[in-house]
Short mmCIF file of C-alpha atoms in Angstrom, two decimals:
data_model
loop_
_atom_site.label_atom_id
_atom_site.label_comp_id
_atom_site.label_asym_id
_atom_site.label_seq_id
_atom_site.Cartn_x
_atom_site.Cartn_y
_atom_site.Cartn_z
CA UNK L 1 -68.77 -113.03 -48.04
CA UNK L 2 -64.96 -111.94 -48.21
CA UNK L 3 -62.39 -113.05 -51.08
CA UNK L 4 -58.42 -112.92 -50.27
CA UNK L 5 -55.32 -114.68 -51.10
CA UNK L 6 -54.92 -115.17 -47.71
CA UNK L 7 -58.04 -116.62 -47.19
CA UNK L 8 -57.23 -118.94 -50.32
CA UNK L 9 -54.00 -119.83 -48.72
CA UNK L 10 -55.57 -120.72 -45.57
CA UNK L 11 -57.97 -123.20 -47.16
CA UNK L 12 -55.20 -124.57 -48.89
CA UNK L 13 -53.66 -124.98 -45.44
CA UNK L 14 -56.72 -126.77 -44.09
CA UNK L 15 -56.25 -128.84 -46.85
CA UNK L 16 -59.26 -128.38 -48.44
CA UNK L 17 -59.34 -129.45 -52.19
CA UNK L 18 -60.94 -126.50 -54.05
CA UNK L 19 -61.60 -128.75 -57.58
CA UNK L 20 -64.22 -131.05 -57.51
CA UNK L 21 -63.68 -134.27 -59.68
CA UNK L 22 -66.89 -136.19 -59.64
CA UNK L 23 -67.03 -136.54 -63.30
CA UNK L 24 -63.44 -137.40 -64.14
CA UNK L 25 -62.05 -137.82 -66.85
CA UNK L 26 -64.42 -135.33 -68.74
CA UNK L 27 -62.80 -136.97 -72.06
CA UNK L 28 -61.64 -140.53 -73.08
CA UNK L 29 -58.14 -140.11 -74.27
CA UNK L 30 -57.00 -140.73 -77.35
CA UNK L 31 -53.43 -141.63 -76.39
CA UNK L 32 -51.79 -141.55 -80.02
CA UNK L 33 -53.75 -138.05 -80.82
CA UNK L 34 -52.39 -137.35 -77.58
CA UNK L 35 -48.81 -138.44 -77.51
CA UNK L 36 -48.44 -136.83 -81.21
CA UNK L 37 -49.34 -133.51 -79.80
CA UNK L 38 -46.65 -134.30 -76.98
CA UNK L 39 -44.17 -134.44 -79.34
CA UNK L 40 -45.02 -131.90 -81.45
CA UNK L 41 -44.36 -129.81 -78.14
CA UNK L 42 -40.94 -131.07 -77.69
CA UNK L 43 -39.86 -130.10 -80.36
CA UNK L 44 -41.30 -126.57 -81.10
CA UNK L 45 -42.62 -125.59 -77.56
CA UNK L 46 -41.38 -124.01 -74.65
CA UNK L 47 -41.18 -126.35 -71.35
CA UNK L 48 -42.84 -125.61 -68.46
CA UNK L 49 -39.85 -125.70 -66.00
CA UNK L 50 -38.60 -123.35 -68.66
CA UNK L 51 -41.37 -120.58 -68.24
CA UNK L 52 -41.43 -121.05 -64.95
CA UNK L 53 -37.67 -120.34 -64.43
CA UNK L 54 -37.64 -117.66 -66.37
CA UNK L 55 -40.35 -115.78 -64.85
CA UNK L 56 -39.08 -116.41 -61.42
CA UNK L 57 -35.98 -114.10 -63.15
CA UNK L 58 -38.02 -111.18 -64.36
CA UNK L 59 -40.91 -111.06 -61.43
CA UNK L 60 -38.67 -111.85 -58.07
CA UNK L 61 -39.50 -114.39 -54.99
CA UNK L 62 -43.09 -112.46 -53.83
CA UNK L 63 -45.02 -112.68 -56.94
CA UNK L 64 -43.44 -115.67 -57.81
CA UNK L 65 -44.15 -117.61 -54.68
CA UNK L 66 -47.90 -116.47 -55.24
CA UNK L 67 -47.80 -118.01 -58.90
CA UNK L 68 -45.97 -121.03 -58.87
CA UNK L 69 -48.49 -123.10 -56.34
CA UNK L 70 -51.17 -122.14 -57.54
CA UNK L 71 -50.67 -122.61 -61.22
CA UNK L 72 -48.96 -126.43 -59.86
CA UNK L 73 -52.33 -127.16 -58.61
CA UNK L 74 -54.12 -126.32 -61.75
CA UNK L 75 -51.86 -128.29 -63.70
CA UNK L 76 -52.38 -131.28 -61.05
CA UNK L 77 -56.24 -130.65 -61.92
CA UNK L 78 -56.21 -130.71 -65.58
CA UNK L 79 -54.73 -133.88 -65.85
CA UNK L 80 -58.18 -135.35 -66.02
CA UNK L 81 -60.06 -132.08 -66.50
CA UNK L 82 -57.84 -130.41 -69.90
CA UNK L 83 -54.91 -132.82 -70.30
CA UNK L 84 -53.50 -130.18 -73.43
CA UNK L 85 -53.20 -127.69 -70.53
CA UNK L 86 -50.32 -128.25 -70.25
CA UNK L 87 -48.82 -127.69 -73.32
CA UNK L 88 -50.41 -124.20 -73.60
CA UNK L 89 -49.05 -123.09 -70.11
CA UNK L 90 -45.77 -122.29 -71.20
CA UNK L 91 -47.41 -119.48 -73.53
CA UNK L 92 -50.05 -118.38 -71.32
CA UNK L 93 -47.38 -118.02 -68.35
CA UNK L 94 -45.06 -115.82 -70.85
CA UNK L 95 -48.55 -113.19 -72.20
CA UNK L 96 -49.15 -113.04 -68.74
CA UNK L 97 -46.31 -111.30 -67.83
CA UNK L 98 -45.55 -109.86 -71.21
CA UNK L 99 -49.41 -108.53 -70.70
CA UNK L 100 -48.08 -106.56 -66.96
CA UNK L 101 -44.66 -105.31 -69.03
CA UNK L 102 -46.34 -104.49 -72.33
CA UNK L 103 -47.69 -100.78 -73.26
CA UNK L 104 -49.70 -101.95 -76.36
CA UNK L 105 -52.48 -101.58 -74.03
CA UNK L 106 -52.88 -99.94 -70.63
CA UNK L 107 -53.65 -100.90 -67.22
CA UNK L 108 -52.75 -104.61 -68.45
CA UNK L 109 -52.42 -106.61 -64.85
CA UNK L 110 -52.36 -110.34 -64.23
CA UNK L 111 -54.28 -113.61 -64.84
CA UNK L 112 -51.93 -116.02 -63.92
CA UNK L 113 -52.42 -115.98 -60.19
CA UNK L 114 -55.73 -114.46 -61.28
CA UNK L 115 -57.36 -117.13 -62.77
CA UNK L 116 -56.76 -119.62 -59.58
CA UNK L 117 -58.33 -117.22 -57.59
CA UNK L 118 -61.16 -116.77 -59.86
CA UNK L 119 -62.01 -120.26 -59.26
CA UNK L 120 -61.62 -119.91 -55.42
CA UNK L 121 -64.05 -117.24 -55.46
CA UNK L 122 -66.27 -118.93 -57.50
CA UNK L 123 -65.74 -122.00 -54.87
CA UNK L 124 -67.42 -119.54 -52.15
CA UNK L 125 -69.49 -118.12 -53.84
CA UNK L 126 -70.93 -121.97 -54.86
CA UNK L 127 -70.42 -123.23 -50.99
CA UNK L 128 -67.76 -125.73 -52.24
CA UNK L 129 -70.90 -127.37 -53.92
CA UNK L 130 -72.64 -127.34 -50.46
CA UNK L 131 -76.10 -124.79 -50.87
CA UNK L 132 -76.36 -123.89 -47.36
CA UNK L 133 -72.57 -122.87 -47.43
CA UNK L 134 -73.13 -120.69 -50.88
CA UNK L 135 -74.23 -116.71 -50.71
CA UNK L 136 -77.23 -116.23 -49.40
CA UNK L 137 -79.82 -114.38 -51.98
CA UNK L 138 -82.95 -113.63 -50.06
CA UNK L 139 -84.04 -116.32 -48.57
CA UNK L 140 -82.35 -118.52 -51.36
CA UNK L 141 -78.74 -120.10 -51.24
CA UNK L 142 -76.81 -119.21 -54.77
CA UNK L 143 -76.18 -122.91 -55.81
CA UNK L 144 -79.65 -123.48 -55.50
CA UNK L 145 -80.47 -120.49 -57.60
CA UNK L 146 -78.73 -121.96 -59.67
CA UNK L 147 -80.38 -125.42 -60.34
CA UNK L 148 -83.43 -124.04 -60.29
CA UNK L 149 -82.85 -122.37 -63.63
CA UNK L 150 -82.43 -125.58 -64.97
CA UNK L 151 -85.49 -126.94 -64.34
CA UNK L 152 -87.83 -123.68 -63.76
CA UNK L 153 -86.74 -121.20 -66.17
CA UNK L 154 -87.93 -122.49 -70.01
CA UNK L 155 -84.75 -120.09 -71.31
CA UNK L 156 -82.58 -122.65 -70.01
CA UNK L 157 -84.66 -125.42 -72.54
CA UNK L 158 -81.41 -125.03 -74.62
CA UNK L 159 -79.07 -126.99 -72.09
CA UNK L 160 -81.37 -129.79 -71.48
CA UNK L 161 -81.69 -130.45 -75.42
CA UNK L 162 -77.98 -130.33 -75.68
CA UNK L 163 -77.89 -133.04 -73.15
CA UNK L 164 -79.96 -134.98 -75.27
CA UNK L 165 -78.01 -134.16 -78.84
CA UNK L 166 -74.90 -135.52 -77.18
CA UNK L 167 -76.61 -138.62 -76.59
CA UNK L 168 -78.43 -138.98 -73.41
CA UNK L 169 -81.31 -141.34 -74.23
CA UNK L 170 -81.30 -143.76 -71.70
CA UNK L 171 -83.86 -144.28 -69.23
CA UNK L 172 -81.72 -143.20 -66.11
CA UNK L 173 -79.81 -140.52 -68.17
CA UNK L 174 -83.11 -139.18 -68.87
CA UNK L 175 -84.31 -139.18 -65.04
CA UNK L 176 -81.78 -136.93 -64.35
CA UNK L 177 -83.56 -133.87 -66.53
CA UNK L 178 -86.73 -134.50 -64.44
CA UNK L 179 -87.10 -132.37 -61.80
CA UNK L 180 -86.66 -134.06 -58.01
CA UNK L 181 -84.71 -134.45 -55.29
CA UNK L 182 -81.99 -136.57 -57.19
CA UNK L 183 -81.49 -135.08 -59.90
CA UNK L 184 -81.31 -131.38 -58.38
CA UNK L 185 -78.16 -133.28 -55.95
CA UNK L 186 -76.89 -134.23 -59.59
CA UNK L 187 -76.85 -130.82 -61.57
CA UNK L 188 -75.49 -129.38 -58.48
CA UNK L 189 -72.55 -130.89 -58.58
CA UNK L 190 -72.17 -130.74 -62.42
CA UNK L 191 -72.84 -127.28 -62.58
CA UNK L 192 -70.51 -126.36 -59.59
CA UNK L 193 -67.42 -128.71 -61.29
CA UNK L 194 -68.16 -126.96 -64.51
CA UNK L 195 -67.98 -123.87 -63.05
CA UNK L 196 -64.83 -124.63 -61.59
CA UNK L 197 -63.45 -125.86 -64.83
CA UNK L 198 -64.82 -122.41 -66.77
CA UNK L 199 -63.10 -120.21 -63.58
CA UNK L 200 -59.87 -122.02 -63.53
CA UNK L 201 -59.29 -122.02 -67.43
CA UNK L 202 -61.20 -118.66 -68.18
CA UNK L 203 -58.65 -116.06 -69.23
CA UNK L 204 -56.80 -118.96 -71.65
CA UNK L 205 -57.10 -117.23 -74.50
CA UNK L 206 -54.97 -113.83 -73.73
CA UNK L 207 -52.27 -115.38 -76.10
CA UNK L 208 -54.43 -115.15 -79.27
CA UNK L 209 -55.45 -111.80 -78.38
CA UNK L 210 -52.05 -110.49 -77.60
CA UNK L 211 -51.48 -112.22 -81.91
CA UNK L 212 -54.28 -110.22 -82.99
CA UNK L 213 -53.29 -107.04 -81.01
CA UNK L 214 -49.62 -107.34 -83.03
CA UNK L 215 -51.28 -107.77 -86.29
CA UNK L 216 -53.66 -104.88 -85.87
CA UNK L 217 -50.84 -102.53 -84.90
CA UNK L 218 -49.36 -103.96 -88.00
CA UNK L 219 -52.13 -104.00 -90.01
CA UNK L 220 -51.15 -100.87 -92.20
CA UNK L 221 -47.88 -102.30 -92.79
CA UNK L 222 -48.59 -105.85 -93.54
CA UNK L 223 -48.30 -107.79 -96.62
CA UNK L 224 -50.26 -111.13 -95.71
CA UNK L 225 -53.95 -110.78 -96.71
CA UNK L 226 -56.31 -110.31 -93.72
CA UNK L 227 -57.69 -113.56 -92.69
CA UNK L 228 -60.47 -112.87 -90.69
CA UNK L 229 -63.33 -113.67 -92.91
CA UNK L 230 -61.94 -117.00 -93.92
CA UNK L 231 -60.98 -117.68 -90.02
CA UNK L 232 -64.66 -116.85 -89.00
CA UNK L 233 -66.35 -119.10 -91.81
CA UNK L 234 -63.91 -121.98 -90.66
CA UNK L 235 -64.99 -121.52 -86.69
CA UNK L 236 -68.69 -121.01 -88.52
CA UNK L 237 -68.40 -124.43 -89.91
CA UNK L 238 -66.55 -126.46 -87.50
CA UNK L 239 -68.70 -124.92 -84.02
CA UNK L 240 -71.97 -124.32 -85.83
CA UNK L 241 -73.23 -126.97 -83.66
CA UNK L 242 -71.49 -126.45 -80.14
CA UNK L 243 -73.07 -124.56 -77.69
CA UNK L 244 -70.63 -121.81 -77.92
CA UNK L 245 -72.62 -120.89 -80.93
CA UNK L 246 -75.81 -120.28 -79.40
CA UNK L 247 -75.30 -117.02 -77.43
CA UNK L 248 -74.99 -115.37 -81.06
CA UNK L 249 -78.62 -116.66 -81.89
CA UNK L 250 -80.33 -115.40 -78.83
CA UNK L 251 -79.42 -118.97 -77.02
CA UNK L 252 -80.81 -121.19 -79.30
CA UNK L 253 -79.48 -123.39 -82.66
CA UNK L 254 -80.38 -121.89 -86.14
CA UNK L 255 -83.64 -122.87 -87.56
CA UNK L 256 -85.38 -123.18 -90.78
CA UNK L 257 -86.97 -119.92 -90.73
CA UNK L 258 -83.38 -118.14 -90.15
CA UNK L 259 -83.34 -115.15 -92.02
CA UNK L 260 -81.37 -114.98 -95.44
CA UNK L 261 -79.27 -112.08 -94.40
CA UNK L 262 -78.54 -114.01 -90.14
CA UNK L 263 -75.25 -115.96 -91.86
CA UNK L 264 -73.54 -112.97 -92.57
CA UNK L 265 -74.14 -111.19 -89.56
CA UNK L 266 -73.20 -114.17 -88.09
CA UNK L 267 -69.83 -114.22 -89.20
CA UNK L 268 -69.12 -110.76 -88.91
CA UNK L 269 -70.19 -111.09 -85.21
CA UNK L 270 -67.99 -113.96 -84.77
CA UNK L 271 -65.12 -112.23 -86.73
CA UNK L 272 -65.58 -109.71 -84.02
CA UNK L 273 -65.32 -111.99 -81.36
CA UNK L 274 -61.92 -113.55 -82.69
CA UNK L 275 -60.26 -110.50 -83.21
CA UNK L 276 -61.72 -108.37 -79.76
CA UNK L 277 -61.68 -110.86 -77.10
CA UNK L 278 -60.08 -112.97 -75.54
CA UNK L 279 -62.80 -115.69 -74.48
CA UNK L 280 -63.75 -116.31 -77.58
CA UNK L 281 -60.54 -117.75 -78.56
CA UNK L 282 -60.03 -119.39 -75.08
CA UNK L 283 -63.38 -120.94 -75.87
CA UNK L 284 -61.93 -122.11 -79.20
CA UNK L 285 -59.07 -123.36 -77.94
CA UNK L 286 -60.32 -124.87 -74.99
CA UNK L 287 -62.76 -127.25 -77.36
CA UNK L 288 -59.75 -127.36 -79.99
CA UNK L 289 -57.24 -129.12 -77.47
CA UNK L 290 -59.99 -131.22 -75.95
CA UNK L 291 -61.67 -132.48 -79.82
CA UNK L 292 -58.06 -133.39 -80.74
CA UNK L 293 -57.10 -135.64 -77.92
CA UNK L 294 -60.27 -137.51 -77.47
CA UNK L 295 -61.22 -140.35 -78.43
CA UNK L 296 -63.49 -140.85 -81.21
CA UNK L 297 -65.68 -142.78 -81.90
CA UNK L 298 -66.00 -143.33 -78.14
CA UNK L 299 -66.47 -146.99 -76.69
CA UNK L 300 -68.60 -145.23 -73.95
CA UNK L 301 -71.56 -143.03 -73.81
CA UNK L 302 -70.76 -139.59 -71.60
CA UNK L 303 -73.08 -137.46 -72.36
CA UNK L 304 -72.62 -135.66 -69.17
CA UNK L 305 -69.13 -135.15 -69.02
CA UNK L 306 -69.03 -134.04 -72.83
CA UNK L 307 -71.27 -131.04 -71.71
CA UNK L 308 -69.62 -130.44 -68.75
CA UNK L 309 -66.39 -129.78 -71.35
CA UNK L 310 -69.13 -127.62 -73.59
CA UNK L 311 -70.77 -125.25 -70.85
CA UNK L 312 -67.34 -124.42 -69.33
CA UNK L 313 -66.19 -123.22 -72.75
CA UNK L 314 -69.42 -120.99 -73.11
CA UNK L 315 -68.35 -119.53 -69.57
CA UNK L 316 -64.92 -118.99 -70.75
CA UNK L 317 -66.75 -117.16 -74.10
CA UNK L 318 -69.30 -115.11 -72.35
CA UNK L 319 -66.99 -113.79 -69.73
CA UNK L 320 -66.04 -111.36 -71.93
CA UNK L 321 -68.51 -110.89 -74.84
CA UNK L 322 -69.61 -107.63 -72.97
CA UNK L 323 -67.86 -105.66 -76.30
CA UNK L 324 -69.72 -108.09 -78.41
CA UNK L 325 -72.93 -107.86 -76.90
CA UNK L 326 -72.28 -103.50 -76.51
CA UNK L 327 -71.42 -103.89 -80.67
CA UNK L 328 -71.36 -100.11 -81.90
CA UNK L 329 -74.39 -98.79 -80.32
CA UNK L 330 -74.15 -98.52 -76.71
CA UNK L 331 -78.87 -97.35 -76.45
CA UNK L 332 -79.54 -99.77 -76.45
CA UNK L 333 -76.91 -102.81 -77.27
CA UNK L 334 -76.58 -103.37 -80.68
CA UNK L 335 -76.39 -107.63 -79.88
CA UNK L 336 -79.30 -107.69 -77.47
CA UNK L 337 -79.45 -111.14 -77.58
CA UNK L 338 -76.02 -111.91 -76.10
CA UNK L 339 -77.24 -110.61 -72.73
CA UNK L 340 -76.15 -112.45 -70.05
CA UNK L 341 -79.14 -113.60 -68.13
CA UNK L 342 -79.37 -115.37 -64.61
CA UNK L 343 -82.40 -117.06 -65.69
CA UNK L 344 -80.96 -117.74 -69.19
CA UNK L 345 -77.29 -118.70 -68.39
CA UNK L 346 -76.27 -118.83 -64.62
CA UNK L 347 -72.83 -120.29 -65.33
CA UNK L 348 -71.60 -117.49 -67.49
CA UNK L 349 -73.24 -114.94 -64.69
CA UNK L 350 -71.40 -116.63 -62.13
CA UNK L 351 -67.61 -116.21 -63.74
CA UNK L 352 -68.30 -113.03 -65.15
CA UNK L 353 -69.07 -111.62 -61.44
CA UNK L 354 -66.42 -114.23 -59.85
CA UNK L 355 -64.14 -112.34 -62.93
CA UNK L 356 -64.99 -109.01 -61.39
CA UNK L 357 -64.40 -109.42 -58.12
CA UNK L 358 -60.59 -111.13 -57.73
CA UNK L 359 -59.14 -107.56 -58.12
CA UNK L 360 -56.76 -108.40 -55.40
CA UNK L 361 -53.25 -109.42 -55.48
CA UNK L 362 -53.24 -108.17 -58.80
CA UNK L 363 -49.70 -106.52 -59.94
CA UNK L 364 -49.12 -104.10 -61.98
CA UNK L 365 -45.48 -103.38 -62.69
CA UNK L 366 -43.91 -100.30 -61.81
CA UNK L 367 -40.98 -98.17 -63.04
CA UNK L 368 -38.20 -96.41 -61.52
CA UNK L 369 -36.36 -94.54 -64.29
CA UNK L 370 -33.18 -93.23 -63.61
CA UNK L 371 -30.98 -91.93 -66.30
CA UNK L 372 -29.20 -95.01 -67.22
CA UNK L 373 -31.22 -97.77 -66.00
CA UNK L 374 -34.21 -98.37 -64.75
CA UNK L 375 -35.84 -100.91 -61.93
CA UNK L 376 -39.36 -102.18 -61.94
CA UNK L 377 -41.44 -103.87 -58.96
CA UNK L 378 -44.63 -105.78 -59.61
CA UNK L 379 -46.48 -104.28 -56.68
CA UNK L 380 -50.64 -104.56 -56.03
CA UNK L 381 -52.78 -102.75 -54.49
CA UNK L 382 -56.19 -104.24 -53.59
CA UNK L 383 -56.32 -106.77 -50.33
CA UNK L 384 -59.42 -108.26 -50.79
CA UNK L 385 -62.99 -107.56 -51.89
CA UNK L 386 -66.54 -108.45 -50.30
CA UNK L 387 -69.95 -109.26 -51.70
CA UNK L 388 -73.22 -109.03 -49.28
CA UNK L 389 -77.06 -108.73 -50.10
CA UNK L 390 -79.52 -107.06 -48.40
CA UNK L 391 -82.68 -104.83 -49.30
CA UNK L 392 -82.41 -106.21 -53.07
CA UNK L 393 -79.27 -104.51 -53.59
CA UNK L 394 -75.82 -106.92 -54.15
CA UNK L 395 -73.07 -104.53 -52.89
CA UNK L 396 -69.14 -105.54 -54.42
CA UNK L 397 -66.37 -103.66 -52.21
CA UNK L 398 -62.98 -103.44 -52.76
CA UNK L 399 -60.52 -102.96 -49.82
CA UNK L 400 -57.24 -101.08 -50.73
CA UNK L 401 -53.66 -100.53 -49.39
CA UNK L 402 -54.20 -96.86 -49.15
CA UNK L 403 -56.32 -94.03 -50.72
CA UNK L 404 -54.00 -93.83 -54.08
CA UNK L 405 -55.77 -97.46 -54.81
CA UNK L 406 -58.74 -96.17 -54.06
CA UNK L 407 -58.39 -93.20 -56.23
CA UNK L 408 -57.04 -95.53 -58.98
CA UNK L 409 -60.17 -97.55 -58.61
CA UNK L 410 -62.94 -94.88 -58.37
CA UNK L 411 -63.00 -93.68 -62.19
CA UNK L 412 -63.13 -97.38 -63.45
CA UNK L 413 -65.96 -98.34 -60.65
CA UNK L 414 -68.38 -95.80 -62.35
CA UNK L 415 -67.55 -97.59 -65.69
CA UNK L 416 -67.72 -100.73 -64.91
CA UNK L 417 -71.16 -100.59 -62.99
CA UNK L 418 -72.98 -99.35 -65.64
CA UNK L 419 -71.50 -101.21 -68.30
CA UNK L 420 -72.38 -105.12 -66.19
CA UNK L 421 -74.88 -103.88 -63.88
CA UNK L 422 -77.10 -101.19 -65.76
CA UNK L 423 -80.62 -102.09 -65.05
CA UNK L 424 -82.07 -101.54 -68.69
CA UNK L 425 -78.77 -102.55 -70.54
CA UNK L 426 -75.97 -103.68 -68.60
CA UNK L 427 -74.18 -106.88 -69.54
CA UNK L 428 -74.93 -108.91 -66.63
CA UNK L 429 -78.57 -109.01 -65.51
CA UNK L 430 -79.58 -110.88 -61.87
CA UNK L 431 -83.04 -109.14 -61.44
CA UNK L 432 -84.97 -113.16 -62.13
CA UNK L 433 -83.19 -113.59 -58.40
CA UNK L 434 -84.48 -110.70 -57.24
CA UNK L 435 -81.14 -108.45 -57.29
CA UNK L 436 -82.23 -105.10 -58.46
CA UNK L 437 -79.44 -103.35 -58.35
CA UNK L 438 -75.59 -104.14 -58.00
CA UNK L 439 -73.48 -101.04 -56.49
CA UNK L 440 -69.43 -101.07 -56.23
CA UNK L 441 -67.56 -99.51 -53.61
CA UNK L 442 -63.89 -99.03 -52.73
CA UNK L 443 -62.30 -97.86 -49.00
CA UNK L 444 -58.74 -98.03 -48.09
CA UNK L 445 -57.52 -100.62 -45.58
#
């Protein structure tokens, strides 16, 4: 199975709709809670035709051109799916390319364009929601994979009684967490929409982290107290009982029999997480935006859709809790429990390899300095990359421009295989699906 922009481009050209929307709208508005936030934006925000203008003026037409449809249509889609999108896009289009210009960190690329194609690759990768069209395992499609964690694998136990806190306890609600022919049709297509929604919005929270990148650089020099103990007992207190909380306790709520000294590893793990990542915050956010402009108390029961708005924040999280999970100790992890697992939590698995592979089309920007001026060019090297299966082994390759990509690539390859794809300790772990190993590759054009 390939991945390119121009294969993107020439869905888009069959008009084929990438975003499901079976389950729209995933929240009942709250129109005032909604309108106030609105105006709040008008008056202290920057406007989208703004941002967009602007960047248009400091990337040029190619780049540009790339951006500006893509990040239309997922505006279009989170009318229904994350109406306060658009009030955050301004900012996230502005770290984006502050995050290609900037030299606080290196090798920082893309995610505007990036995170569209994210979800497009996570659209293959799912068959458009279609099994026989997803990648082929075995003799197992992916979708189908999986759904059957849902209902086969008692790590997954966590999801269904989620389901059930939010307030599914009717008799047909309840059907659809038996295990048959209808109800596998059903979590299909809520767990390929979700994924969607986790792909699309995933890299969201790049703007806090850019914040807490300033204030550690000026962390020596600053005379505000550090908040970050305060900050992590608030998100303690206000998420303890959202599913993003649960990767921290091994996938499950807190119990009785906690141990006295858990809380304050706790927060220090979660401290971590605000101040080291970037989906943790998008998580945040992504539930902030949504709480705020729904409406509660509802006059309708959606217990469905209200998860669907849950597990795509816990993609967005565990996309990039790999630091998290590493902690200090890298033999063995010092967070164990915040392993991804297929059998444990396919959705995160699926847009933390989707994540991995849309390495194409990716710019970084580069200099010409002369002695009075200088010009830049956002240029990319990768074309496309490729994912196929065969003797147990899932093989990821990267096609290039030329061998200087390549080169580029190779020392980060080694890295990043054995940091996701270690078989004792790597981040991501496929082996319940019967992928053994995961290799990466890249080749020139």
């Amino acid at each position: 199975m390939e991945f390119s922009l121009k294969d993107y481009n020439s869905l888009n050209s069959k008009n084929i709709d990438l975003f499901p929307r079976n389950f729209f709208p995933y929240i009942p508005l709250d129109r005032k809670n909604y309108n106030a936030l609105e105006n709040n934006h008008k008056e202290s925000g920057l406007k989208i035709t703004d941002a967009f203008r602007e960047l248009k003026k400091r990337t040029g037409k190619n780049y540009f051109n790339k951006v500006y449809p893509a990040q239309s249509t997922a505006l279009s889609f989170s009318e229904k799916s994350f109406p306060a999108y658009r009030f955050l896009l301004p900012e996230v289009l502005v770290d984006d390319w502050l995050s290609i210009v900037d030299f606080h960190k290196k090798h920082s690329r893309d995610h505007a364009l990036h995170q569209p194609l994210t979800a497009y690759i996570v659209y293959k990768l799912l068959g458009g929601g279609i099994s026989k069209k997803s990648l082929k395992i075995g003799d197992k499609y992916l979708l189908d994979l999986c759904v059957d964690q849902i209902f086969s694998s008692p790590k997954t136990n966590y999801l269904k009684e989620y389901v059930l806190n939010l307030g599914a306890n009717s008799s047909d609600v309840l059907d659809l967490l038996l295990d048959n022919t209808i109800s596998r049709e059903f979590w299909k297509s809520l767990f390929f929409e979700t994924a969607i929604v986790s792909a699309i919005f995933h890299d969201v929270g790049y703007p806090w982290q850019y914040i807490n990148r300033l204030n550690h650089s000026l962390s020596s020099s600053d005379f505000s107290p550090n908040n970050l103990a305060s900050n992590s007992k608030f998100v303690y207190e206000t998420f303890q009982d959202r599913l993003i909380l649960f990767p921290f306790n091994g996938y499950n709520s807190l119990t009785k029999n906690t141990p006295s000294n858990w809380n304050e590893k706790l927060l220090n793990l979660i401290s971590s997480s605000l101040s080291k990542t970037h989906g943790f915050p998008g998580a945040l956010g992504f539930l902030y935006l949504n709480d705020i402009t729904r409406e509660f108390p509802t006059k309708k029961k959606l217990p469905f859709h209200h998860f669907c708005v849950d597990w795509a924040a816990l993609g967005i999280m565990m996309h990039d809790l790999g630091k998290i999970y590493v902690g200090d100790s890298s033999c063995p992890p010092e967070n164990g429990q915040m392993r991804l697992e297929f059998d444990r939590d396919p959705l995160s698995c699926i847009i933390t390899l989707a994540d991995l592979l849309e390495e194409f089309e990716r710019p970084n920007v580069d200099f010409d300095v002369y002695t009075e001026s200088s010009k830049y060019k956002y240029d990319f090297a990768c074309l496309s990359s490729k994912v196929t299966f065969a003797n147990n082994i899932l093989k990821i390759e990267y096609k290039y421009k030329d061998r200087n990509g390549v080169a580029n690539k190779l020392p980060f390859i080694a890295k990043e295989e054995k940091e996701f794809f270690d078989s004792d300790y790597g981040y991501l772990d496929f082996s319940s699906i019967g992928i053994d190993k995961v290799k990466m590759y890249a080749r020139g054009k």
